[in-house]
XYZ file of C-alpha atoms in Angstrom:
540
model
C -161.788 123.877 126.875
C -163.073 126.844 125.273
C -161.557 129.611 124.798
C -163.235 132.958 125.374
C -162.173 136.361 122.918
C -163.534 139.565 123.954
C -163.184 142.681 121.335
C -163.915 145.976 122.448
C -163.392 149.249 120.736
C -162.073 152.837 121.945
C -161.859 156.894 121.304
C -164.325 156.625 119.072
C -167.646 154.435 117.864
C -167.793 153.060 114.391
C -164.070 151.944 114.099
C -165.229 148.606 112.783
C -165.175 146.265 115.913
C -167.658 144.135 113.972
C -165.584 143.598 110.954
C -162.608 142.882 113.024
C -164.382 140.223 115.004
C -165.722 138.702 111.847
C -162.343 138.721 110.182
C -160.896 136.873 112.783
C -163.922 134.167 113.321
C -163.022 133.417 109.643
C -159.355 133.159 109.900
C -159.749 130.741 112.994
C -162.338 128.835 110.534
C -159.720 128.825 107.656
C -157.454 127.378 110.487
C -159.935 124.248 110.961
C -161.856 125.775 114.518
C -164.960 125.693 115.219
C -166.162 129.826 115.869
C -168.615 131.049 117.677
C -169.830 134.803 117.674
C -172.145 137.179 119.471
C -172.361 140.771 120.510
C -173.429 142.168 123.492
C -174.750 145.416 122.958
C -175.683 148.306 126.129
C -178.891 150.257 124.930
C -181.931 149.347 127.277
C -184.377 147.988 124.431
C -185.235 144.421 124.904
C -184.077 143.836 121.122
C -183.557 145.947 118.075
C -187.289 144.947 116.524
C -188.826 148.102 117.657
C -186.225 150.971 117.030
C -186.377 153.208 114.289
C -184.011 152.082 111.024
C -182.368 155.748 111.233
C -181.709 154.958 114.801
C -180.093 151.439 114.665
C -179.674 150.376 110.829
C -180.919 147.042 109.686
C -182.663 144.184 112.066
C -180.909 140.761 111.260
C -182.960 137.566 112.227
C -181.436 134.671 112.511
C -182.689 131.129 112.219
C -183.990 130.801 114.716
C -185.743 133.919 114.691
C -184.134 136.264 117.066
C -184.338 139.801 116.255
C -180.652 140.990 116.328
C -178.155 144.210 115.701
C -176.520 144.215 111.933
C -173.096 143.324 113.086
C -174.699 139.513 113.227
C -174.887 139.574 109.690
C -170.998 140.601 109.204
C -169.981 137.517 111.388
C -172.560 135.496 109.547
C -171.067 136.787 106.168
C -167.879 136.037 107.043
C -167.468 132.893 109.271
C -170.241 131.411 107.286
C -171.938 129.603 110.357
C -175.025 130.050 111.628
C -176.047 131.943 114.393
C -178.728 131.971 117.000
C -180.720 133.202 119.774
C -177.743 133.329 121.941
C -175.548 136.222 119.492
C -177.495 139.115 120.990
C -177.598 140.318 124.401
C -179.160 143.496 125.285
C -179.143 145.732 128.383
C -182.996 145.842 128.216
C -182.497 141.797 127.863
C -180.493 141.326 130.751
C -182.830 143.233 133.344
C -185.784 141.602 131.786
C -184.210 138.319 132.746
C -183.153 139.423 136.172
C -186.601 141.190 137.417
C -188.526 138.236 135.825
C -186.256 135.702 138.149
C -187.184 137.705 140.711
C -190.618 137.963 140.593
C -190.599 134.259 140.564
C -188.514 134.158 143.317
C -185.508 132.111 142.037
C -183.203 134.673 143.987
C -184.809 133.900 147.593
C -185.391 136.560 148.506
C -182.001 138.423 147.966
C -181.417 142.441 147.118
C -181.145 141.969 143.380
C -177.867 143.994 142.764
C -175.546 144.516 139.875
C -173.035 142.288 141.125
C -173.414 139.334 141.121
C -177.239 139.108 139.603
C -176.862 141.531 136.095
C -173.595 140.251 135.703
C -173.872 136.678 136.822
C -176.744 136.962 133.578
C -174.534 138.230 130.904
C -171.660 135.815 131.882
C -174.654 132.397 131.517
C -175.263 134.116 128.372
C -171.634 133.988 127.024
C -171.161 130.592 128.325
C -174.349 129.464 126.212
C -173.343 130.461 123.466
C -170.318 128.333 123.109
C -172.081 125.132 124.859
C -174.927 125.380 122.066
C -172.926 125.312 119.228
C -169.831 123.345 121.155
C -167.141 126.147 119.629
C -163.564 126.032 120.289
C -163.561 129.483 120.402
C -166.002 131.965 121.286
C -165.459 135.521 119.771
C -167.966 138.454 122.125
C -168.165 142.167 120.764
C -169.282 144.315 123.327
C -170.918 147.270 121.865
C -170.450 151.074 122.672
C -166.823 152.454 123.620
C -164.670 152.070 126.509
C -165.910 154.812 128.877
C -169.657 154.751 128.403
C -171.707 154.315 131.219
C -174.158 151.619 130.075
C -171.441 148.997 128.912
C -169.849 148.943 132.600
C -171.934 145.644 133.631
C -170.746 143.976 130.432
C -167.098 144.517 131.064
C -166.963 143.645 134.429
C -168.869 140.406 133.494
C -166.338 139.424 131.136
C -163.914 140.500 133.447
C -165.031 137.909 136.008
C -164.847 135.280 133.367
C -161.613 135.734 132.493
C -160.656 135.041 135.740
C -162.836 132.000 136.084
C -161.900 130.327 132.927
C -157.980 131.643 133.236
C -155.931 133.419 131.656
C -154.727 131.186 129.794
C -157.935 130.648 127.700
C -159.231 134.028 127.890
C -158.184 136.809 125.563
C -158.777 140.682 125.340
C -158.676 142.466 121.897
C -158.947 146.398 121.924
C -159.911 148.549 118.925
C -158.688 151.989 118.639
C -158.345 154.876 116.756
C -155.081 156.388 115.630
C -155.964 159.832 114.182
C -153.675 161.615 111.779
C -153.708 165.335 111.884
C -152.896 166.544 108.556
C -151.114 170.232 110.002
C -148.242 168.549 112.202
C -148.327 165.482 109.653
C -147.920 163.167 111.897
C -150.310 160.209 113.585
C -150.848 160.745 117.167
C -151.135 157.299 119.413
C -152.088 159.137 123.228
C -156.113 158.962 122.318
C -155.291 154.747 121.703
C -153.140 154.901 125.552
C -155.662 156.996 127.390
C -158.646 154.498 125.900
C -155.958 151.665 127.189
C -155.807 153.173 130.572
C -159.871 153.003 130.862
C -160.313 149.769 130.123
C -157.422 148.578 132.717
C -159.559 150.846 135.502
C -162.179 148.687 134.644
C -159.320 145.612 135.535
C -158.618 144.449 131.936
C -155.659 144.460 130.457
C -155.641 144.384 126.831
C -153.424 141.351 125.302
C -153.569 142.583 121.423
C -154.234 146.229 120.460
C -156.088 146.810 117.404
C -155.117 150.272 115.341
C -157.984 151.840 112.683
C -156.114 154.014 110.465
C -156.647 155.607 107.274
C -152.842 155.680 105.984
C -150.337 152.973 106.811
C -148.781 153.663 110.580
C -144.789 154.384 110.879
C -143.131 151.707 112.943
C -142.582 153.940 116.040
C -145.863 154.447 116.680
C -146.365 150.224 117.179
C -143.420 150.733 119.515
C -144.673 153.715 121.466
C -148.052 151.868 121.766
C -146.416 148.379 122.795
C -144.337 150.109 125.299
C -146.942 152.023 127.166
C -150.295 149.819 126.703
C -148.271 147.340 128.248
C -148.498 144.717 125.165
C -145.899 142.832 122.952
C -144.372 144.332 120.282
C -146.214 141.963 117.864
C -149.789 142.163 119.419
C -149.975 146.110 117.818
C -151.902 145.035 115.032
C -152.778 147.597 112.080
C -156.441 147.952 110.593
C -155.795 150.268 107.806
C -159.096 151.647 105.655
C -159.937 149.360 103.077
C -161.753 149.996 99.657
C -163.664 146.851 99.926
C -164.308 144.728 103.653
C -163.964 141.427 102.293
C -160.139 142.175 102.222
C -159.778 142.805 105.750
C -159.474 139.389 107.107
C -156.247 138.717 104.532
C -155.108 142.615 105.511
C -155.153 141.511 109.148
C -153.217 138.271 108.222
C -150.244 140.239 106.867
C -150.160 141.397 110.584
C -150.116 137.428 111.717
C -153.428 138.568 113.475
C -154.403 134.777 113.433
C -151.001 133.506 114.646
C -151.121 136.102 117.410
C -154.086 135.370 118.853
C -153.535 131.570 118.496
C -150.239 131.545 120.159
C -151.682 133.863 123.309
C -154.404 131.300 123.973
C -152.031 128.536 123.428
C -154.225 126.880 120.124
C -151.868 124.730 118.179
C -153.639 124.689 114.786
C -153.008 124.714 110.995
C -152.032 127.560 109.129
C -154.512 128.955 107.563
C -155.835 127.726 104.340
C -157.362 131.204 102.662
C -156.893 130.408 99.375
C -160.811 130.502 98.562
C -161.253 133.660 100.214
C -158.015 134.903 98.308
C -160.123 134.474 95.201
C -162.880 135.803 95.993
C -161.287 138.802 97.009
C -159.803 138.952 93.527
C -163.005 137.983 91.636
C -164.472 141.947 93.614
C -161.309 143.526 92.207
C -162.254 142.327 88.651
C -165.511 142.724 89.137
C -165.515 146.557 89.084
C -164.054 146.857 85.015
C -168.140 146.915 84.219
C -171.650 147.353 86.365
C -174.867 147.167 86.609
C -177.315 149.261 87.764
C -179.540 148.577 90.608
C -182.448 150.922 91.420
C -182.930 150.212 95.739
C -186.589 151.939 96.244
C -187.378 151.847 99.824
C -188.267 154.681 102.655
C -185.058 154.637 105.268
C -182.093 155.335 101.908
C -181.327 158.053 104.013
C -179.142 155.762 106.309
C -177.609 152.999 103.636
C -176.919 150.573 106.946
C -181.139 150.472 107.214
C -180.607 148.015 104.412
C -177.070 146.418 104.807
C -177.908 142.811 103.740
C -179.918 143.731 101.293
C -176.918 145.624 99.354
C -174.008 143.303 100.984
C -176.557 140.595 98.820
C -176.452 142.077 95.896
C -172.863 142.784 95.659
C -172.113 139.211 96.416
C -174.155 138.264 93.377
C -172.117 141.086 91.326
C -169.171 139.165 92.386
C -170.514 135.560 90.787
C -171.245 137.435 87.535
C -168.075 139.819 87.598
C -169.559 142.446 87.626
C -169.689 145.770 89.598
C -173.454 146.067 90.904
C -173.856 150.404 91.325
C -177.391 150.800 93.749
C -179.099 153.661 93.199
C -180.584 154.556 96.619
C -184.094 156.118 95.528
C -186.732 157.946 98.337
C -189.650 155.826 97.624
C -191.649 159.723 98.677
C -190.241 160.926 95.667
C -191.278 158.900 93.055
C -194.562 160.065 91.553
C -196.281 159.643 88.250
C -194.819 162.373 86.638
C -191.388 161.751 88.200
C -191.257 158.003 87.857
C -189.981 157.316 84.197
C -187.140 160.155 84.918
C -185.849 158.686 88.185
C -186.015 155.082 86.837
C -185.136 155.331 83.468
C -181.351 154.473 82.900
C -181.871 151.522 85.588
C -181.172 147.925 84.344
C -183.013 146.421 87.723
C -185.724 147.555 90.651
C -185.868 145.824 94.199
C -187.890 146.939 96.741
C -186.817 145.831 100.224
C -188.731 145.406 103.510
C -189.941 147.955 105.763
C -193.294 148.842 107.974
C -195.705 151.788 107.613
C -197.573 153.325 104.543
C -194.973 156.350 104.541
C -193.698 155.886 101.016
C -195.651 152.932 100.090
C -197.279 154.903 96.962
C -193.933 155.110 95.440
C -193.047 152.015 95.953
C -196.179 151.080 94.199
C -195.147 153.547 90.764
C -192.077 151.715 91.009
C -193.287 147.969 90.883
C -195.576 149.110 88.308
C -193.058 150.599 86.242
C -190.784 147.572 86.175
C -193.464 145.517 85.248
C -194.738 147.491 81.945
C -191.003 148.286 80.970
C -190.113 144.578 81.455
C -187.292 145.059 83.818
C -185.858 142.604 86.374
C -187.775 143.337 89.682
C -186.997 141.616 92.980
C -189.803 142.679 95.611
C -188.301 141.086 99.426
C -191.259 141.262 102.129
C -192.666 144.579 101.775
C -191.745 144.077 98.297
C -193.551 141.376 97.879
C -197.008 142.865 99.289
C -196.072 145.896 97.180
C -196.342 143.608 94.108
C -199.203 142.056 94.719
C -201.035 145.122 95.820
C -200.106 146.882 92.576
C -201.114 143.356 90.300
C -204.270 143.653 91.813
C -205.414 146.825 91.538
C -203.333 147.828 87.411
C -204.059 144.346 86.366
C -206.661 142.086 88.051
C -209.291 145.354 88.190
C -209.523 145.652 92.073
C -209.000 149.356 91.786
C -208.716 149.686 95.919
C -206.869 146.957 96.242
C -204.564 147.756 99.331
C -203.202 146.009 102.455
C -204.756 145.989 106.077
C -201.640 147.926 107.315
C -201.966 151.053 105.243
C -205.623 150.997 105.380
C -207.710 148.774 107.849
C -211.227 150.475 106.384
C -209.995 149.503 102.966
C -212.680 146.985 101.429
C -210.519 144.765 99.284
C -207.471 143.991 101.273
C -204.999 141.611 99.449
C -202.741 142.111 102.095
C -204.024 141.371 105.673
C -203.049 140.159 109.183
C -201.736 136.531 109.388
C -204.644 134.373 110.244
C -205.136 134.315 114.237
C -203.700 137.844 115.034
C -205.430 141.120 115.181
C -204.280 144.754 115.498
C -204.560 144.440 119.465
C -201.496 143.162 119.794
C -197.650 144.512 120.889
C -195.315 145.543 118.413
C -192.371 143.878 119.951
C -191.726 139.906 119.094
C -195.111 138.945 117.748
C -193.744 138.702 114.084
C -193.446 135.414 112.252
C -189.996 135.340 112.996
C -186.832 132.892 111.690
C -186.701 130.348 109.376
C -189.747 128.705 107.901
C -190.169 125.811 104.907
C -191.744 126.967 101.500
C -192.340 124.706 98.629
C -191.526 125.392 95.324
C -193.932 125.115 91.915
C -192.463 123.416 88.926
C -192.057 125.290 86.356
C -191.037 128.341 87.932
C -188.331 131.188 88.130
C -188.139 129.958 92.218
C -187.257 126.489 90.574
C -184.809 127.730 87.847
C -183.310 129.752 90.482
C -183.149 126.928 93.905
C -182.574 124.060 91.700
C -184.660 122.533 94.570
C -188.527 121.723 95.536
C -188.560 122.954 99.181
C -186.350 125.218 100.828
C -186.286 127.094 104.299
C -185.850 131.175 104.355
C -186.022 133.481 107.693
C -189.297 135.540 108.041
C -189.739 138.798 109.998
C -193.424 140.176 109.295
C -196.719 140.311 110.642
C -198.980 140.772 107.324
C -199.842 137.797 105.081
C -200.900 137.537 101.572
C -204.847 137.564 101.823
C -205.891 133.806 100.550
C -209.257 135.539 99.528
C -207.639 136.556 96.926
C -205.655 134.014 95.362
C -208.237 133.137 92.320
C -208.975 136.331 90.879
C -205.153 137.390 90.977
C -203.430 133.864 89.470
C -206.225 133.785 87.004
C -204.954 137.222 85.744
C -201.420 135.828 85.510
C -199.992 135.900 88.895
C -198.001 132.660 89.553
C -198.250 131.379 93.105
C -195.041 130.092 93.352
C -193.750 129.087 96.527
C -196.395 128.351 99.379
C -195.911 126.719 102.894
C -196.209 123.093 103.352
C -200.010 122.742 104.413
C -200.736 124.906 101.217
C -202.271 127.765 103.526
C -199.294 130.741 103.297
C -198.424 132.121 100.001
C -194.562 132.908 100.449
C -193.418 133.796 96.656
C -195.251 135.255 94.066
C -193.823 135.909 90.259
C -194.419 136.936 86.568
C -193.477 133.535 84.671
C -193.041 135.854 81.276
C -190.605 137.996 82.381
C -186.736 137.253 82.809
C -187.216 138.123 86.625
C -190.205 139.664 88.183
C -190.246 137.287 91.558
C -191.813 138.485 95.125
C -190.761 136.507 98.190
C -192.167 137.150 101.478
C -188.928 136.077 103.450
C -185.306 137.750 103.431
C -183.126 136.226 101.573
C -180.717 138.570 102.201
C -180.083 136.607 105.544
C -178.329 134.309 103.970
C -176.028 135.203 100.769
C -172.417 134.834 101.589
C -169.833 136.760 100.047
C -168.360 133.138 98.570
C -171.851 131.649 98.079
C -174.105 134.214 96.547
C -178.577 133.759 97.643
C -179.674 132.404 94.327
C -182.414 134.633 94.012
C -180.190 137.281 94.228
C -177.627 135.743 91.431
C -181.498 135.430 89.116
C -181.818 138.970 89.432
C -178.357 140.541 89.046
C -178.148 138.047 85.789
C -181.274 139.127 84.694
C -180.498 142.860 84.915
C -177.188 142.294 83.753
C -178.709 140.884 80.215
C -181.039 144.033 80.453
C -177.795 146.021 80.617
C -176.038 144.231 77.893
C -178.748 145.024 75.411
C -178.080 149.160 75.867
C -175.421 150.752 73.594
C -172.222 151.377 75.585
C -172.065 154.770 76.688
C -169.063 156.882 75.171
């Protein structure tokens, strides 16, 4: 049967509930299970596709092309399996669900209540998840802290399951702070038994008790918390601040995190084989003797998280090439022609991510163009792409107004432009092209030096296209078409065949580097910027 974990975090928000579900879907990997994760999450928006970057950080999309929170990617990251519509469950979701059920009148008529019809949802939603992918074990974050309002269906839902799958195959992990206050030098554990008292009002009981700290905790305080959460001495499990996350699945080991949890759900498995995660882990601690500098030009760098897979992406190819990869977060506002060659200058690589809206976009553009006179390794994802293409045409093709439909709809040459079939009278929310599509690769090309392959499948999340009107006039000024759909009729990739690395892809391929098993696009440019590097005098 499957077995059900359910992680949820106290005191405080941001403790890391994400990276301590992920850590643990890859240690039940490394112990030959089959994982499945998701996160339920309480705000009332549908999905995370509409909501500011500053409010929410990045939007992963999975494969099959739901729009999720950026804790998907961490499990992704680090249990390596693929995840799907069924990872993300939203408040706004939920009640969508339930009031479109009931306007087709699949409750018969019945007061649609909290209990049983929100909660009866969420629990067909946790069960799906496990029955799609046929897991062993099912890992469910549930977003927010103990005590908020809006996560109250979502703990008595998984509440009720625990009781209908059993004890015995149901598990509760809890995620707390453990403060230290520097004047009484001392770490205090009543904030981590007062969270532990609110979740049992709700009717869970904890089994395994989860402690963020910043300095390693003194042994009485495992005691003190065993004894009055109610939880064995050995299920007080320490999640000390780490310089780099990768380590904190083998941190958590030390605990017997693994073992723990096995042995309370009654899984007899292997012991752990983490031997290639080991070395990886070693291969980051090497890698920071030398970098490389990265220039990240976008419009959210205010809030790093806006672009999380993006920079987890390129560290993961700094780790293949041992080397530290630095990313310089840069305003795309403030780049202007007479700032430009200052703020870019010392760089040894540009990418510009995705994003929406023309805020910033003129930077962007000074940036692309800069990289491309200088000769220096540019990576252009989405956005990026149309960025590239917009600046090709108008610095080197002649169209001097070149622009896309989004920043300007009046614009006459627009080499960016709605896909073909949409128009501008349409919602915002889930009308993107959205989760993993095919593109085909040209011979010949940095795409096929990179892939080592002829077609390949990436995960989309746009609504512009690259304008086919254009295709002669730009490739017959040098722009290689380098990876289109299938049928011919989407441009996906553009590039610079001249240049050690001056590719545009339409897709994210951020999605999918793993901290093991860099994107290859990714390890093209960091190699690329790392020869750009190796060609400067060392600095003294």
């Amino acid at each position: 049967m499957t077995k059900y974990i359910f992680v949820t975090g106290g005191v405080v928000s941001g403790l890391g509930k994400g990276i301590t579900a992920a850590s643990l879907g890859r240690l039940l990997k490394a112990r030959g299970l089959k994982v499945a994760a998701q996160k339920l999450d309480p705000y009332i928006n549908v999905d995370p596709g509409t909501m500011s970057p500053y409010q929410h950080g990045e939007v992963y999309v999975t494969e099959d092309g739901a729009e999720t929170d950026l804790d998907l990617g961490h499990y992704e990251r680090f249990i390596d399996e693929d995840l799907n519509k069924f990872s993300n469950l939203t408040t706004g979701k939920v009640y969508w669900n339930v009031l479109n059920k009931e306007r087709r009148g699949e409750y018969l008529g019945s007061t649609v209540q909290v209990i049983p019809h929100i909660t009866n949802e969420i629990k067909e939603f946790v069960y799906s998840v496990g029955k799609k992918t046929n897991a062993d074990v099912v890992i469910t974050e549930i977003g927010g802290t103990i005590g908020d309002i809006e996560s109250q269906p979502f703990l008595e839902a998984v509440r009720q399951i625990s009781l209908e799958v059993g004890r015995e195959n149901s598990l509760f992990i809890h995620v707390t702070l453990v403060p230290y206050l520097r004047g009484s030098d001392e770490h205090k554990s009543k904030p981590t038994q007062h969270s532990v008292k609110e979740l049992q009002g709700m009717g869970i009981n904890p089994n395994i008790i989860v402690l963020r700290c910043d300095e390693h905790l003194e042994d009485s305080i495992f005691q003190k918390i065993a004894l009055f959460c109610n939880v064995k001495s050995d299920c007080v499990i320490e999640n000390i601040t780490l310089p780099d996350l990768y380590e904190a699945p083998l941190m958590l080991e030390r605990s017997n995190f693994s073992e723990v949890v096995c042995r309370e759900l009654g899984l007899v498995t292997r012991e752990p084989d983490l031997t290639e995660w080991q070395d990886m882990v070693n291969s980051i601690k090497k890698a920071r003797t030398r970098c490389v500098e990265i220039g990240l030009v976008g419009k959210y760098v205010g809030l790093h998280d806006a672009y999380l897979s993006v920079a987890e992406a390129l560290h993961h190819a700094g780790f293949f090439h041992n080397v530290h990869v630095n990313i310089h977060w840069i305003d795309s506002e403030e780049i202007r022609p007479e700032t430009v060659g200052e703020i870019l200058q010392d760089l040894d690589g540009i990418i510009v991510p995705g994003g929406f809206g023309y805020r910033g976009i003129e930077g962007m553009i000074l940036a692309t163009k800069y990289a491309r006179e200088n000769h220096l390794p540019f990576f252009g994802i989405c956005l990026g792409m149309q960025i590239s293409v917009i600046e090709y045409a108008r610095d080197v093709a002649g169209i001097k107004d070149a622009d896309s439909g989004e920043f300007n709809e009046q614009c006459a040459h627009k080499v960016i432009d709605y896909m073909p079939g949409q128009s501008e009278d349409i919602d915002k929310g889930g009308t993107l092209r959205l989760g993993a599509y095919p593109c085909v690769i040209a011979d010949g090309t940095k795409m096929a030096e990179c892939y080592g392959a002829k077609e390949i499948a990436e995960r989309h999340r746009h609504r512009y296209e690259f304008n086919n009107d254009y295709r002669e006039i730009l490739t017959q000024n040098g722009l290689t078409l380098s990876g289109l759909s299938p049928d011919g009729r989407l441009v996906e990739t553009v590039e610079l065949t001249d240049r050690p690395f001056y590719v545009g892809v339409q897709y994210h391929p951020e999605f999918k580097s793993r901290p093991n098993k860099p994107h290859p696009l990714f390890k093209g440019f960091v190699g690329a910027a790392l020869e750009i590097r190796k060609g400067k005098p060392e600095e003294k």
